[in-house]
Amino acid sequence: MPTEVRTESRRQFLRFLAESPLICGLGGLGGTLAATAARAQDDSVLSGSLAFSDIIESPAQALNVWDFENALRARLNPGHFAYMAQGSDDLGTIAANRAGFGKIGLRPRRLVDIPSVDLSVDVFGQRLSSPIFLCPVGAQLMFHSQGEVEVARAAKSKNALQVLSTVTNFSVEDVAAARGGPGWFQLYSTSDWPSTQRMLKRAEDSGCTAVAWTVDIPIRNLEPVARFDRDKDPLCQACHAGMPADPFTMRHMFDGVDMSKVRMGLAGLTWDYVERIKGATKMKVLLKGIQTREDAALCLQHGADGIVVSNHGGRADETLRGTIDCLPEVVAAVAGRIPVFVDGGFRRGTDIFKALALGATAVGIGRPYIWGLGSFGQQGVERVLDILQRELRIVMMQMGAAKVADISRSSLELA
């Protein structure tokens, strides 16, 4: 693709962002856009990364995870960046995910002798190096030629849990082989139960130990990526040249399924579907997308093995509630009977510590590791994990916690 075409496409993208209220969640674009983003308190402003205008040239140069966001933006097709960065409506829930951490203070302890910190945790019998896991993100070929397989290699290297999306570009079998150990599978239900059963069986046969059924997007409003008309954008045309017209042919969990007759979604499904999934698999069954005490209680009532507090990174709905705000009521409703996981807006070790102190078993990251993947592949993902683990170790030492089990709510001051 000629440089001038790529440059003009990027200019069009930036112009769209500058003129649109959607800017509030995309931030870090410099000049007038930066000022707009500052008012919206987006990711990059809150991180302070706007003060660093250079683009890192290797993973080792990164000092925080936002350094990878800048690197990815410089490399990535603007349409693909919009797909990754977008959220519902005015992107207010993306901002709320970040703002929630600012409501929680920390109460450090002094003169506690902690010669070393143990980050390891046990999740459903699997010992992991840290409580940080890699959330399901679909269509990772948009960010790297090896997509989910490259992430699996990083997960293997760091002994991290990887959760594979239903709309993965690589099969669960290929990803499991690259990971060389148990992972989880994220399920989007379909209108055809036999097809859903087949996906569950493939995941189980590939060694997945849990399935996270996503229940937070019966319908949603996503605008940024819709601004890119593939038929009119030369950069999009070049990117998708030679690709099949049917996107499901590149989503290998749907191999053998006639998607002209099958729909993905939650239409017509109720809480009884939890028992249906549990009857179809030996994997642990979690519900992903729970945000209230009422639904947490229903998870228990219907036999869920775990809960993932999530708003799909701000992509599900415009609730204006961060997941860290939702976590305490879900943990209270569950009362220790099943594990509670959380994702959404985690960018610092202090963020992760706060969630663990509020009762989370483990914390998921999504966009940060995609920034690393798109910038530097496996090494980028590994470096993102390294940075977050380092930051978590630091705050644990400051709070007097030598291991994850020592982290408690007493370390927090809630606004």
Tab-separated table of C-alpha atoms in Angstrom:
chain	number	residue	atom	x	y	z
A	1	MET	CA	0.000	0.000	0.000
A	2	PRO	CA	1.542	3.356	-1.026
A	3	THR	CA	2.647	5.506	1.885
A	4	GLU	CA	0.557	8.449	0.724
A	5	VAL	CA	-2.640	6.357	0.767
A	6	ARG	CA	-1.903	5.027	4.257
A	7	THR	CA	-1.136	8.549	5.467
A	8	GLU	CA	-4.348	9.971	4.018
A	9	SER	CA	-6.400	7.149	5.547
A	10	ARG	CA	-4.872	7.890	8.927
A	11	ARG	CA	-5.640	11.607	8.476
A	12	GLN	CA	-9.264	10.732	7.742
A	13	PHE	CA	-9.416	8.630	10.889
A	14	LEU	CA	-7.965	11.391	13.048
A	15	ARG	CA	-10.300	13.933	11.461
A	16	PHE	CA	-13.270	11.712	12.290
A	17	LEU	CA	-12.103	11.390	15.872
A	18	ALA	CA	-11.555	15.122	16.211
A	19	GLU	CA	-15.077	15.878	15.022
A	20	SER	CA	-16.841	13.127	16.915
A	21	PRO	CA	-17.938	12.714	20.553
A	22	LEU	CA	-16.544	9.204	20.300
A	23	ILE	CA	-13.111	10.697	20.999
A	24	CYS	CA	-13.644	10.403	24.741
A	25	GLY	CA	-12.493	6.772	24.819
A	26	LEU	CA	-9.774	6.753	22.190
A	27	GLY	CA	-7.423	9.499	23.446
A	28	GLY	CA	-3.684	9.992	23.259
A	29	LEU	CA	-3.795	11.594	19.816
A	30	GLY	CA	-1.950	14.846	20.569
A	31	GLY	CA	-2.783	18.541	20.106
A	32	THR	CA	-6.459	19.421	20.095
A	33	LEU	CA	-7.392	15.770	20.392
A	34	ALA	CA	-5.308	15.435	23.529
A	35	ALA	CA	-7.072	18.415	25.086
A	36	THR	CA	-10.436	16.863	24.269
A	37	ALA	CA	-9.278	13.542	25.681
A	38	ALA	CA	-8.046	15.220	28.867
A	39	ARG	CA	-11.513	16.545	29.543
A	40	ALA	CA	-12.904	13.050	29.081
A	41	GLN	CA	-10.204	11.474	31.296
A	42	ASP	CA	-9.398	8.735	28.819
A	43	ASP	CA	-6.829	5.973	29.226
A	44	SER	CA	-3.788	7.861	28.006
A	45	VAL	CA	-4.478	11.005	30.003
A	46	LEU	CA	-5.019	9.059	33.192
A	47	SER	CA	-1.803	7.133	32.602
A	48	GLY	CA	0.277	10.223	31.990
A	49	SER	CA	1.580	8.721	28.780
A	50	LEU	CA	0.834	11.848	26.769
A	51	ALA	CA	3.999	13.283	28.324
A	52	PHE	CA	5.924	10.621	26.384
A	53	SER	CA	5.573	11.449	22.700
A	54	ASP	CA	8.112	9.000	21.284
A	55	ILE	CA	7.236	5.515	20.085
A	56	ILE	CA	9.097	2.600	21.608
A	57	GLU	CA	11.104	0.473	19.203
A	58	SER	CA	11.343	-2.667	21.338
A	59	PRO	CA	9.361	-4.244	24.194
A	60	ALA	CA	12.244	-3.634	26.594
A	61	GLN	CA	11.820	0.131	26.192
A	62	ALA	CA	8.263	0.080	27.552
A	63	LEU	CA	7.868	1.527	31.035
A	64	ASN	CA	4.119	1.046	31.285
A	65	VAL	CA	1.465	-0.712	29.231
A	66	TRP	CA	0.335	2.511	27.514
A	67	ASP	CA	3.677	2.656	25.712
A	68	PHE	CA	2.401	-0.274	23.649
A	69	GLU	CA	-0.818	1.557	22.784
A	70	ASN	CA	1.184	4.317	21.119
A	71	ALA	CA	3.334	1.740	19.316
A	72	LEU	CA	0.290	-0.133	18.056
A	73	ARG	CA	-1.426	3.025	16.836
A	74	ALA	CA	1.635	3.829	14.717
A	75	ARG	CA	1.591	0.394	13.084
A	76	LEU	CA	-2.053	-0.541	12.744
A	77	ASN	CA	-4.664	0.005	10.063
A	78	PRO	CA	-6.949	2.735	11.514
A	79	GLY	CA	-10.061	0.609	10.951
A	80	HIS	CA	-8.547	-2.204	12.967
A	81	PHE	CA	-7.521	0.213	15.693
A	82	ALA	CA	-11.099	1.498	15.862
A	83	TYR	CA	-12.379	-2.089	16.195
A	84	MET	CA	-10.100	-2.669	19.168
A	85	ALA	CA	-10.628	0.711	20.855
A	86	GLN	CA	-14.355	1.214	20.352
A	87	GLY	CA	-17.072	1.042	22.974
A	88	SER	CA	-20.799	1.588	23.337
A	89	ASP	CA	-22.489	4.906	22.561
A	90	ASP	CA	-20.236	7.782	23.717
A	91	LEU	CA	-17.641	5.422	25.231
A	92	GLY	CA	-18.555	6.581	28.726
A	93	THR	CA	-18.266	3.116	30.212
A	94	ILE	CA	-14.690	2.833	28.959
A	95	ALA	CA	-13.941	6.035	30.891
A	96	ALA	CA	-15.900	4.744	33.909
A	97	ASN	CA	-13.775	1.593	34.008
A	98	ARG	CA	-10.687	3.741	34.490
A	99	ALA	CA	-12.290	6.355	36.740
A	100	GLY	CA	-13.423	3.690	39.195
A	101	PHE	CA	-9.886	3.001	40.351
A	102	GLY	CA	-9.468	6.663	41.296
A	103	LYS	CA	-12.191	6.295	43.908
A	104	ILE	CA	-10.180	3.752	45.884
A	105	GLY	CA	-7.219	4.771	47.997
A	106	LEU	CA	-4.527	2.515	49.455
A	107	ARG	CA	-3.431	2.220	53.099
A	108	PRO	CA	0.259	1.284	53.061
A	109	ARG	CA	1.934	-0.533	55.936
A	110	ARG	CA	5.455	0.238	57.107
A	111	LEU	CA	8.383	-1.809	58.451
A	112	VAL	CA	6.991	-5.112	57.179
A	113	ASP	CA	9.814	-7.473	56.271
A	114	ILE	CA	8.952	-8.946	52.864
A	115	PRO	CA	12.106	-10.338	51.249
A	116	SER	CA	10.127	-11.716	48.321
A	117	VAL	CA	6.613	-11.663	46.896
A	118	ASP	CA	4.745	-14.744	45.672
A	119	LEU	CA	2.233	-13.851	42.942
A	120	SER	CA	1.152	-17.417	42.199
A	121	VAL	CA	-2.506	-18.398	42.513
A	122	ASP	CA	-4.584	-21.551	42.207
A	123	VAL	CA	-7.545	-21.339	39.828
A	124	PHE	CA	-9.759	-24.424	39.600
A	125	GLY	CA	-6.766	-26.587	40.486
A	126	GLN	CA	-4.377	-24.956	38.007
A	127	ARG	CA	-1.361	-23.190	39.494
A	128	LEU	CA	-0.618	-19.955	37.639
A	129	SER	CA	2.331	-17.598	37.946
A	130	SER	CA	0.121	-14.629	38.782
A	131	PRO	CA	-3.534	-13.590	39.174
A	132	ILE	CA	-3.415	-11.814	35.784
A	133	PHE	CA	-5.120	-13.636	32.919
A	134	LEU	CA	-5.564	-12.889	29.218
A	135	CYS	CA	-9.172	-12.115	28.296
A	136	PRO	CA	-10.862	-13.395	25.142
A	137	VAL	CA	-10.396	-11.017	22.213
A	138	GLY	CA	-11.760	-12.020	18.827
A	139	ALA	CA	-10.222	-11.818	15.371
A	140	GLN	CA	-6.617	-11.379	16.467
A	141	LEU	CA	-5.346	-11.707	12.898
A	142	MET	CA	-6.155	-8.006	12.720
A	143	PHE	CA	-3.221	-7.412	15.043
A	144	HIS	CA	-0.671	-10.131	14.240
A	145	SER	CA	-0.200	-12.782	11.550
A	146	GLN	CA	-0.221	-15.542	14.185
A	147	GLY	CA	-2.935	-13.959	16.326
A	148	GLU	CA	-4.169	-16.151	19.148
A	149	VAL	CA	-1.409	-18.710	18.585
A	150	GLU	CA	1.222	-16.042	19.268
A	151	VAL	CA	-0.623	-15.091	22.452
A	152	ALA	CA	-0.692	-18.758	23.458
A	153	ARG	CA	3.088	-18.902	23.136
A	154	ALA	CA	3.381	-15.914	25.452
A	155	ALA	CA	0.921	-17.488	27.888
A	156	LYS	CA	3.021	-20.659	27.905
A	157	SER	CA	6.215	-18.697	28.498
A	158	LYS	CA	4.691	-16.826	31.447
A	159	ASN	CA	2.424	-19.613	32.747
A	160	ALA	CA	-0.574	-17.320	32.350
A	161	LEU	CA	-4.180	-18.307	31.775
A	162	GLN	CA	-5.437	-17.595	28.249
A	163	VAL	CA	-9.164	-17.430	27.508
A	164	LEU	CA	-9.935	-18.114	23.855
A	165	SER	CA	-12.775	-16.311	22.077
A	166	THR	CA	-15.485	-18.106	20.124
A	167	VAL	CA	-14.662	-15.804	17.205
A	168	THR	CA	-10.986	-16.718	17.258
A	169	ASN	CA	-9.131	-16.764	13.935
A	170	PHE	CA	-7.314	-19.934	14.977
A	171	SER	CA	-8.914	-23.166	16.141
A	172	VAL	CA	-8.994	-24.151	19.780
A	173	GLU	CA	-6.890	-27.156	18.827
A	174	ASP	CA	-4.114	-25.003	17.336
A	175	VAL	CA	-4.135	-22.603	20.281
A	176	ALA	CA	-4.079	-25.444	22.826
A	177	ALA	CA	-1.091	-26.988	21.075
A	178	ALA	CA	0.791	-23.690	21.197
A	179	ARG	CA	-0.157	-23.070	24.846
A	180	GLY	CA	0.871	-26.603	25.881
A	181	GLY	CA	-1.397	-26.453	28.903
A	182	PRO	CA	-4.985	-25.868	29.984
A	183	GLY	CA	-6.836	-22.750	28.925
A	184	TRP	CA	-10.416	-21.568	29.018
A	185	PHE	CA	-12.958	-21.117	26.242
A	186	GLN	CA	-15.289	-18.125	25.970
A	187	LEU	CA	-18.682	-19.053	24.537
A	188	TYR	CA	-21.007	-17.017	22.369
A	189	SER	CA	-24.161	-19.102	22.202
A	190	THR	CA	-25.822	-19.775	18.864
A	191	SER	CA	-29.381	-20.411	17.747
A	192	ASP	CA	-28.387	-23.998	16.876
A	193	TRP	CA	-27.787	-26.060	20.025
A	194	PRO	CA	-25.950	-28.932	18.239
A	195	SER	CA	-23.454	-26.413	16.850
A	196	THR	CA	-22.935	-24.967	20.317
A	197	GLN	CA	-22.508	-28.466	21.741
A	198	ARG	CA	-19.889	-29.205	19.110
A	199	MET	CA	-17.876	-26.127	20.104
A	200	LEU	CA	-18.063	-27.101	23.771
A	201	LYS	CA	-16.855	-30.605	22.997
A	202	ARG	CA	-13.960	-29.327	20.892
A	203	ALA	CA	-12.898	-27.027	23.709
A	204	GLU	CA	-13.122	-29.786	26.291
A	205	ASP	CA	-11.286	-32.289	24.088
A	206	SER	CA	-8.527	-29.698	23.583
A	207	GLY	CA	-7.907	-29.497	27.317
A	208	CYS	CA	-9.905	-26.408	28.254
A	209	THR	CA	-10.887	-26.592	31.906
A	210	ALA	CA	-13.579	-23.910	31.956
A	211	VAL	CA	-16.064	-22.216	29.655
A	212	ALA	CA	-17.085	-18.592	30.202
A	213	TRP	CA	-20.503	-17.998	28.676
A	214	THR	CA	-20.750	-14.336	27.673
A	215	VAL	CA	-24.141	-12.914	28.644
A	216	ASP	CA	-23.596	-9.154	28.341
A	217	ILE	CA	-24.304	-8.393	24.688
A	218	PRO	CA	-27.829	-9.297	23.573
A	219	ILE	CA	-27.594	-6.139	21.475
A	220	ARG	CA	-25.268	-3.123	21.483
A	221	ASN	CA	-24.407	0.128	19.748
A	222	LEU	CA	-20.868	0.343	18.352
A	223	GLU	CA	-20.177	3.287	16.065
A	224	PRO	CA	-16.434	3.905	15.462
A	225	VAL	CA	-15.717	0.953	13.204
A	226	ALA	CA	-18.883	1.688	11.214
A	227	ARG	CA	-17.264	4.947	10.090
A	228	PHE	CA	-14.915	2.917	7.934
A	229	ASP	CA	-16.522	1.944	4.638
A	230	ARG	CA	-14.402	-0.868	3.280
A	231	ASP	CA	-15.689	-0.321	-0.252
A	232	LYS	CA	-14.587	3.333	-0.266
A	233	ASP	CA	-11.383	3.181	1.803
A	234	PRO	CA	-8.340	2.119	-0.275
A	235	LEU	CA	-6.505	0.979	2.851
A	236	CYS	CA	-9.390	-1.268	3.865
A	237	GLN	CA	-9.666	-2.627	0.326
A	238	ALA	CA	-5.975	-3.526	0.292
A	239	CYS	CA	-6.147	-5.130	3.739
A	240	HIS	CA	-9.107	-7.329	2.867
A	241	ALA	CA	-8.129	-8.141	-0.713
A	242	GLY	CA	-8.354	-11.859	-1.350
A	243	MET	CA	-10.160	-12.573	1.918
A	244	PRO	CA	-13.419	-14.547	1.823
A	245	ALA	CA	-16.628	-12.537	1.779
A	246	ASP	CA	-18.058	-14.639	4.605
A	247	PRO	CA	-16.163	-13.728	7.809
A	248	PHE	CA	-17.179	-16.985	9.477
A	249	THR	CA	-14.885	-18.924	7.165
A	250	MET	CA	-12.056	-17.256	9.119
A	251	ARG	CA	-13.633	-18.148	12.495
A	252	HIS	CA	-12.625	-21.769	12.832
A	253	MET	CA	-14.864	-22.633	15.758
A	254	PHE	CA	-17.673	-22.504	13.181
A	255	ASP	CA	-16.076	-24.966	10.769
A	256	GLY	CA	-18.779	-27.219	9.338
A	257	VAL	CA	-21.624	-24.913	10.430
A	258	ASP	CA	-23.868	-23.249	7.859
A	259	MET	CA	-23.870	-19.748	9.342
A	260	SER	CA	-26.447	-18.581	6.794
A	261	LYS	CA	-28.932	-20.502	8.946
A	262	VAL	CA	-27.388	-20.036	12.394
A	263	ARG	CA	-27.273	-16.842	14.470
A	264	MET	CA	-25.015	-15.874	17.333
A	265	GLY	CA	-26.662	-14.153	20.262
A	266	LEU	CA	-28.795	-14.405	23.376
A	267	ALA	CA	-32.246	-14.080	21.792
A	268	GLY	CA	-34.733	-16.280	23.631
A	269	LEU	CA	-32.203	-17.552	26.181
A	270	THR	CA	-32.820	-17.406	29.935
A	271	TRP	CA	-31.140	-18.655	33.097
A	272	ASP	CA	-32.125	-22.251	32.308
A	273	TYR	CA	-29.406	-22.221	29.639
A	274	VAL	CA	-26.791	-22.429	32.410
A	275	GLU	CA	-27.995	-25.920	33.324
A	276	ARG	CA	-28.036	-26.826	29.647
A	277	ILE	CA	-24.381	-25.896	29.258
A	278	LYS	CA	-23.456	-27.687	32.483
A	279	GLY	CA	-25.163	-30.826	31.199
A	280	ALA	CA	-23.176	-30.697	27.972
A	281	THR	CA	-19.639	-30.435	29.375
A	282	LYS	CA	-17.290	-31.437	32.161
A	283	MET	CA	-15.661	-27.999	32.063
A	284	LYS	CA	-16.373	-25.500	34.807
A	285	VAL	CA	-19.120	-23.121	33.685
A	286	LEU	CA	-18.761	-19.400	34.385
A	287	LEU	CA	-21.006	-16.508	33.414
A	288	LYS	CA	-19.136	-13.548	31.935
A	289	GLY	CA	-20.783	-10.136	32.028
A	290	ILE	CA	-22.391	-10.137	35.482
A	291	GLN	CA	-22.550	-6.686	37.132
A	292	THR	CA	-25.198	-6.844	39.885
A	293	ARG	CA	-25.872	-8.657	43.158
A	294	GLU	CA	-29.215	-9.838	41.806
A	295	ASP	CA	-27.643	-11.640	38.865
A	296	ALA	CA	-24.849	-12.979	41.071
A	297	ALA	CA	-27.491	-14.607	43.254
A	298	LEU	CA	-29.098	-16.142	40.173
A	299	CYS	CA	-25.717	-17.509	39.101
A	300	LEU	CA	-25.564	-19.392	42.393
A	301	GLN	CA	-29.159	-20.523	42.084
A	302	HIS	CA	-28.542	-22.030	38.665
A	303	GLY	CA	-25.290	-23.765	39.510
A	304	ALA	CA	-22.628	-21.558	37.910
A	305	ASP	CA	-19.105	-22.529	38.945
A	306	GLY	CA	-17.803	-18.964	38.744
A	307	ILE	CA	-18.551	-15.393	37.720
A	308	VAL	CA	-16.657	-12.908	35.567
A	309	VAL	CA	-17.617	-9.342	36.432
A	310	SER	CA	-17.307	-7.647	33.058
A	311	ASN	CA	-18.775	-5.000	30.800
A	312	HIS	CA	-16.864	-6.222	27.749
A	313	GLY	CA	-14.282	-3.472	28.199
A	314	GLY	CA	-17.024	-0.862	27.804
A	315	ARG	CA	-18.300	-2.475	24.604
A	316	ALA	CA	-21.429	-4.109	25.999
A	317	ASP	CA	-23.637	-1.255	27.164
A	318	GLU	CA	-23.429	2.348	28.341
A	319	THR	CA	-23.973	1.772	32.066
A	320	LEU	CA	-21.395	4.357	33.170
A	321	ARG	CA	-20.368	1.932	35.928
A	322	GLY	CA	-16.845	0.583	36.041
A	323	THR	CA	-16.349	-3.096	36.766
A	324	ILE	CA	-14.332	-2.211	39.871
A	325	ASP	CA	-17.499	-0.400	41.069
A	326	CYS	CA	-19.610	-3.496	40.394
A	327	LEU	CA	-17.205	-5.998	41.951
A	328	PRO	CA	-17.994	-5.470	45.674
A	329	GLU	CA	-21.714	-6.190	45.395
A	330	VAL	CA	-21.099	-9.332	43.341
A	331	VAL	CA	-18.481	-10.590	45.810
A	332	ALA	CA	-20.849	-9.902	48.702
A	333	ALA	CA	-23.699	-11.774	47.037
A	334	VAL	CA	-21.504	-14.783	46.313
A	335	ALA	CA	-20.040	-14.817	49.841
A	336	GLY	CA	-17.125	-17.054	48.910
A	337	ARG	CA	-19.213	-19.899	47.507
A	338	ILE	CA	-17.758	-19.604	43.986
A	339	PRO	CA	-14.790	-17.645	42.626
A	340	VAL	CA	-15.315	-14.184	41.184
A	341	PHE	CA	-13.111	-12.889	38.371
A	342	VAL	CA	-13.101	-9.387	36.900
A	343	ASP	CA	-11.928	-7.522	33.803
A	344	GLY	CA	-12.366	-4.061	32.326
A	345	GLY	CA	-9.934	-1.161	32.283
A	346	PHE	CA	-7.059	-2.711	34.247
A	347	ARG	CA	-3.829	-0.943	33.330
A	348	ARG	CA	-1.717	-0.834	36.500
A	349	GLY	CA	-0.541	-3.182	39.225
A	350	THR	CA	-2.387	-0.972	41.698
A	351	ASP	CA	-5.623	-1.577	39.744
A	352	ILE	CA	-5.097	-5.324	40.021
A	353	PHE	CA	-4.277	-5.078	43.730
A	354	LYS	CA	-7.506	-3.173	44.390
A	355	ALA	CA	-9.590	-5.844	42.672
A	356	LEU	CA	-7.869	-8.624	44.611
A	357	ALA	CA	-8.411	-6.705	47.845
A	358	LEU	CA	-12.110	-6.417	46.998
A	359	GLY	CA	-12.354	-10.197	46.666
A	360	ALA	CA	-11.519	-11.049	43.056
A	361	THR	CA	-9.807	-14.398	42.497
A	362	ALA	CA	-7.974	-13.168	39.397
A	363	VAL	CA	-8.017	-10.174	37.056
A	364	GLY	CA	-8.259	-10.166	33.261
A	365	ILE	CA	-6.609	-7.813	30.788
A	366	GLY	CA	-7.708	-7.349	27.189
A	367	ARG	CA	-6.594	-4.271	25.270
A	368	PRO	CA	-3.132	-4.024	26.926
A	369	TYR	CA	-1.965	-7.404	25.690
A	370	ILE	CA	-3.448	-6.702	22.256
A	371	TRP	CA	-1.371	-3.504	22.180
A	372	GLY	CA	1.654	-5.666	22.924
A	373	LEU	CA	0.682	-8.333	20.392
A	374	GLY	CA	0.142	-5.859	17.582
A	375	SER	CA	3.373	-4.026	18.344
A	376	PHE	CA	5.860	-6.827	18.972
A	377	GLY	CA	4.088	-10.191	18.880
A	378	GLN	CA	4.847	-12.734	21.591
A	379	GLN	CA	7.536	-10.552	23.149
A	380	GLY	CA	5.098	-7.654	23.403
A	381	VAL	CA	2.519	-9.778	25.226
A	382	GLU	CA	5.187	-11.109	27.565
A	383	ARG	CA	6.444	-7.617	28.330
A	384	VAL	CA	2.916	-6.411	29.142
A	385	LEU	CA	2.588	-9.254	31.640
A	386	ASP	CA	6.037	-8.527	33.061
A	387	ILE	CA	5.217	-4.846	33.602
A	388	LEU	CA	1.909	-5.546	35.345
A	389	GLN	CA	3.436	-8.272	37.505
A	390	ARG	CA	6.298	-5.974	38.488
A	391	GLU	CA	3.880	-3.218	39.440
A	392	LEU	CA	1.750	-5.676	41.410
A	393	ARG	CA	4.806	-6.894	43.331
A	394	ILE	CA	5.703	-3.312	44.207
A	395	VAL	CA	2.279	-2.420	45.597
A	396	MET	CA	2.051	-5.721	47.499
A	397	MET	CA	5.326	-4.916	49.247
A	398	GLN	CA	4.063	-1.415	50.013
A	399	MET	CA	0.884	-2.856	51.528
A	400	GLY	CA	2.698	-5.555	53.514
A	401	ALA	CA	1.406	-8.525	51.518
A	402	ALA	CA	3.930	-11.288	50.799
A	403	LYS	CA	1.466	-13.426	48.832
A	404	VAL	CA	-1.858	-12.960	47.104
A	405	ALA	CA	-3.734	-14.587	49.984
A	406	ASP	CA	-2.410	-11.810	52.268
A	407	ILE	CA	-4.165	-9.095	50.251
A	408	SER	CA	-7.220	-7.852	52.125
A	409	ARG	CA	-9.799	-5.101	52.086
A	410	SER	CA	-8.068	-3.507	55.059
A	411	SER	CA	-5.534	-2.122	52.579
A	412	LEU	CA	-8.214	-0.024	50.893
A	413	GLU	CA	-9.831	3.313	51.632
A	414	LEU	CA	-13.081	3.560	49.714
A	415	ALA	CA	-14.439	6.961	48.709
